[in-house]
mmCIF file of C-alpha atoms in Angstrom:
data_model
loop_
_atom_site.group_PDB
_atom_site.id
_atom_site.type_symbol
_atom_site.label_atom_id
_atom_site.label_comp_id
_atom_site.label_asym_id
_atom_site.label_seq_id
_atom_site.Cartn_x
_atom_site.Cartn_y
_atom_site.Cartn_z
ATOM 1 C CA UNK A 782 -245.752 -74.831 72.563
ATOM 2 C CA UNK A 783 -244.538 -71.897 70.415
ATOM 3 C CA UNK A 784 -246.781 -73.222 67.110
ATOM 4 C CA UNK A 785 -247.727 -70.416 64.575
ATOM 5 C CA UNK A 786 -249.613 -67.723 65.920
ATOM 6 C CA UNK A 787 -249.366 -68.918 69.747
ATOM 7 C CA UNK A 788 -247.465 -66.926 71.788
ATOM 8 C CA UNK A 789 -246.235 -68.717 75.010
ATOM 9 C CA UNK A 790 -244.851 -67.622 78.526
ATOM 10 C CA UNK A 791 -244.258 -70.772 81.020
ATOM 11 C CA UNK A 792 -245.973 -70.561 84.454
ATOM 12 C CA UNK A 793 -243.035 -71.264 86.156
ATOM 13 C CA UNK A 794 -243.044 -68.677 89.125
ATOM 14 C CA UNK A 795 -238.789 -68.347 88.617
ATOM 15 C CA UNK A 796 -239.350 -68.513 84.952
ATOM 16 C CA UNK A 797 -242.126 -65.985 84.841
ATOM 17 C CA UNK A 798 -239.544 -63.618 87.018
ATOM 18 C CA UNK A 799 -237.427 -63.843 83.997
ATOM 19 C CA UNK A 800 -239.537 -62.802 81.176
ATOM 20 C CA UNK A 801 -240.478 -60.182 83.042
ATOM 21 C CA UNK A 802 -237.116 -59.036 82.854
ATOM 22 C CA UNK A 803 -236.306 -60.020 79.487
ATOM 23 C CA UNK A 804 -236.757 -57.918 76.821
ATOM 24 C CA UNK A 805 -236.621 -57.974 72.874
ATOM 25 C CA UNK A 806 -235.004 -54.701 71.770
ATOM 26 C CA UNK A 807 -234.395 -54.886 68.156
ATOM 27 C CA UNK A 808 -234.226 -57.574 64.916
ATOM 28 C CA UNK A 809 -233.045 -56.886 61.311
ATOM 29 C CA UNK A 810 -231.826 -59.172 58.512
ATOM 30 C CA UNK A 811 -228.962 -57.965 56.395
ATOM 31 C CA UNK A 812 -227.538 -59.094 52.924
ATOM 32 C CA UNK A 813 -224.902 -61.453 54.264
ATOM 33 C CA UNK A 814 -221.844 -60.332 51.467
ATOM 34 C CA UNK A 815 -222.716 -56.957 51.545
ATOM 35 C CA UNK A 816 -223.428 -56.309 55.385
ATOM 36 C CA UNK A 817 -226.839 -54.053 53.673
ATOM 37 C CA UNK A 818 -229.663 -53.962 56.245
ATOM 38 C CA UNK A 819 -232.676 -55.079 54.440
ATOM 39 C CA UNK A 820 -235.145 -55.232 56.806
ATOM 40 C CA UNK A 821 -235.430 -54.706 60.429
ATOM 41 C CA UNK A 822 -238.234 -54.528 63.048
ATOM 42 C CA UNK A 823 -240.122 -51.194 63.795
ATOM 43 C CA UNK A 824 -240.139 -48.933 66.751
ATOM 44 C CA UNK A 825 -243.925 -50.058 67.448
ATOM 45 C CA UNK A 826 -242.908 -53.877 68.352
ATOM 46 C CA UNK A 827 -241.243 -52.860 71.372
ATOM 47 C CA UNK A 828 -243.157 -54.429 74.305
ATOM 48 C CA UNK A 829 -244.768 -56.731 72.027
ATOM 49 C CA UNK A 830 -243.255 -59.863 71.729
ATOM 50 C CA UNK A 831 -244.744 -61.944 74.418
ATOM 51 C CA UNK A 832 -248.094 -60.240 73.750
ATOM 52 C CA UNK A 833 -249.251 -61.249 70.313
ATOM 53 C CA UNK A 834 -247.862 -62.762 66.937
ATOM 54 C CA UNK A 835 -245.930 -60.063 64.846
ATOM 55 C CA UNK A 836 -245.451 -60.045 61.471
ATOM 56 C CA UNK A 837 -242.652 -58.965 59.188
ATOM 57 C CA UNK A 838 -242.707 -58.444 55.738
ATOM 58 C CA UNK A 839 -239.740 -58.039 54.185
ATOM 59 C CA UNK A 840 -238.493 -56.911 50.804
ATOM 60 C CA UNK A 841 -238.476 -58.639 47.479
ATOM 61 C CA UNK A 842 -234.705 -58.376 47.233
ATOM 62 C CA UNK A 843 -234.125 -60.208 50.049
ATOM 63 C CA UNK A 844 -234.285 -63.421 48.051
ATOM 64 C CA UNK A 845 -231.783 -62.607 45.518
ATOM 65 C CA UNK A 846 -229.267 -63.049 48.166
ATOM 66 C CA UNK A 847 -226.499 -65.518 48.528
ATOM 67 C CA UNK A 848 -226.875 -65.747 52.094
ATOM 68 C CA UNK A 849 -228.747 -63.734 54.595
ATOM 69 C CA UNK A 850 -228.053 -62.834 58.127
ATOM 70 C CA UNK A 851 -230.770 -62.412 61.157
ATOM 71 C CA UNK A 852 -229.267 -60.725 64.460
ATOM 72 C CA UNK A 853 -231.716 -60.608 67.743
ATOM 73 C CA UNK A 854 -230.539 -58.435 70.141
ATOM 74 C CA UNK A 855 -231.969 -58.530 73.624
ATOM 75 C CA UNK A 856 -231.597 -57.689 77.479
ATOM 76 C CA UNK A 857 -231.906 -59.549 80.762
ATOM 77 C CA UNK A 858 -232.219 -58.463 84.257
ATOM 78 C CA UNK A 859 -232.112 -62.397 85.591
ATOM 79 C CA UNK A 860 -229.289 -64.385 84.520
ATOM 80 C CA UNK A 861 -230.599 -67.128 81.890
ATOM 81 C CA UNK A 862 -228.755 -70.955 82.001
ATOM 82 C CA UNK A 863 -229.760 -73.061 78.873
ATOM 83 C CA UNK A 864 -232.104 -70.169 77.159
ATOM 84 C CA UNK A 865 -232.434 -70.987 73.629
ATOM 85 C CA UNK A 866 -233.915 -68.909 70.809
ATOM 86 C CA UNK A 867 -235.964 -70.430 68.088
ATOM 87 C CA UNK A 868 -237.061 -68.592 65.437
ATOM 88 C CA UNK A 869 -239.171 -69.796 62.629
ATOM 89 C CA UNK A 870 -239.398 -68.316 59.102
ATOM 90 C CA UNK A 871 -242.624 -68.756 57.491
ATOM 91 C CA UNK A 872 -243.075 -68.058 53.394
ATOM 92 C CA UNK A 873 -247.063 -68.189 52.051
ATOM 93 C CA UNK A 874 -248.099 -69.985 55.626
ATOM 94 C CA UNK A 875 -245.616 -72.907 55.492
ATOM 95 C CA UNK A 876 -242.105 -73.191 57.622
ATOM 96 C CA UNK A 877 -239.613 -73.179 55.421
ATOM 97 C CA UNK A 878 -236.861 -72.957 58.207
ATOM 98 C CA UNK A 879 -235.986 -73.408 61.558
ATOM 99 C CA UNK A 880 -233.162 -72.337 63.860
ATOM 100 C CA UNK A 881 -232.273 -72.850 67.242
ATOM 101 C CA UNK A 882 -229.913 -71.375 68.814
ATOM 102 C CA UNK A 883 -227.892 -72.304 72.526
ATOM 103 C CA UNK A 884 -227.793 -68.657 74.138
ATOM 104 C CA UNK A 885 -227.302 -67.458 77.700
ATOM 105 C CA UNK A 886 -227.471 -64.178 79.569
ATOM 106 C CA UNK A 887 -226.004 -62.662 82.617
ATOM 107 C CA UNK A 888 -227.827 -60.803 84.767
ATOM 108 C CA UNK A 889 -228.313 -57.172 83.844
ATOM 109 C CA UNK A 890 -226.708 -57.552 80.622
ATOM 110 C CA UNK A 891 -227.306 -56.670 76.869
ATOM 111 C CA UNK A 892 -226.658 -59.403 74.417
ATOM 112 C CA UNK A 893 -227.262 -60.612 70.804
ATOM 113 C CA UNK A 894 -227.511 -63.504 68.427
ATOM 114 C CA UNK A 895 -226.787 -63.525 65.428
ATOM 115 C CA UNK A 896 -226.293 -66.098 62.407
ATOM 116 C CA UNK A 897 -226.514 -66.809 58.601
ATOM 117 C CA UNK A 898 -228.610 -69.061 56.348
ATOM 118 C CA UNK A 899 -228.849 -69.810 52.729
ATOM 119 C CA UNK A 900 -230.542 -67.851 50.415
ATOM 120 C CA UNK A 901 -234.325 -67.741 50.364
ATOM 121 C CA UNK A 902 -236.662 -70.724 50.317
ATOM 122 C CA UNK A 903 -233.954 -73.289 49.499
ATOM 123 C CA UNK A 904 -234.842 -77.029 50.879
ATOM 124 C CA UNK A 905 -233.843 -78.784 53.091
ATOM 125 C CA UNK A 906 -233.372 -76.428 55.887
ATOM 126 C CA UNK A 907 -229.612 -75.411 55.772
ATOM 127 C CA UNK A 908 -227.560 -76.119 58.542
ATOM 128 C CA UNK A 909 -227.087 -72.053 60.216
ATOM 129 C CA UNK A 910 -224.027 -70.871 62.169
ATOM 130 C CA UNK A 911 -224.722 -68.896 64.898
ATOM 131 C CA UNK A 912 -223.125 -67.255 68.068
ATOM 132 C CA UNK A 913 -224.589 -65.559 71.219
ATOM 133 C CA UNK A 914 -222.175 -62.874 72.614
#
């Protein structure tokens, strides 16, 4: 479930009720001292999420930073209990980090996640702060 390149949507009749009101809106990753947006997701991945892989390339600079932070902002028409987010970062094909975040939703509501990590490609994963508003 939710390997590279699969995209997956439980069969769950309640759960597929939710994704169909769930959506992605917008992602970006900023310079974490300077608050610069470095990269964020284009106007054509709206609607695409749970249809196919998508890939971002970001910029060169990003990995001069001290710290970078990722926000994920979405919307829910169902109320979502224990919804986490996982997102995985991938570098020349490998995982270099992981982060899962404990978010939740109400219903009909806008919401976003956002948290920081160390600077590019350091190992081991760094531990990530994040909170879901």
């Amino acid at each position: 479930m939710g390997e590279r390149g699969e995209v997956y949507i439980s069969s769950n009749p309640e759960d597929a009720k939710v994704v169909q009101g769930f959506k992605l809106e917008h992602m970006n990753m900023r310079d974490a001292d300077s608050g610069q947006v470095l990269w964020e997701s284009p106007p054509d991945w709206e609607g695409k999420f749970f249809l196919q892989e998508l890939e971002a390339h970001v910029p060169r600079e990003i990995l001069a930073c001290k710290a970078i932070s990722r926000e994920v902002r979405f919307s829910s028409v169902e109320k979502m209990d224990d919804f986490k987010l996982l997102q995985k970062v991938y570098f020349q094909g490998s995982c270099f980090e992981e982060v899962s975040r404990d978010c939740w939703a109400w219903k009909s509501s806008h919401n976003s996640s956002s948290g920081f990590s160390s600077s590019a490609l350091s190992c081991p994963i760094p531990p990530t702060a994040g909170r879901a508003r």
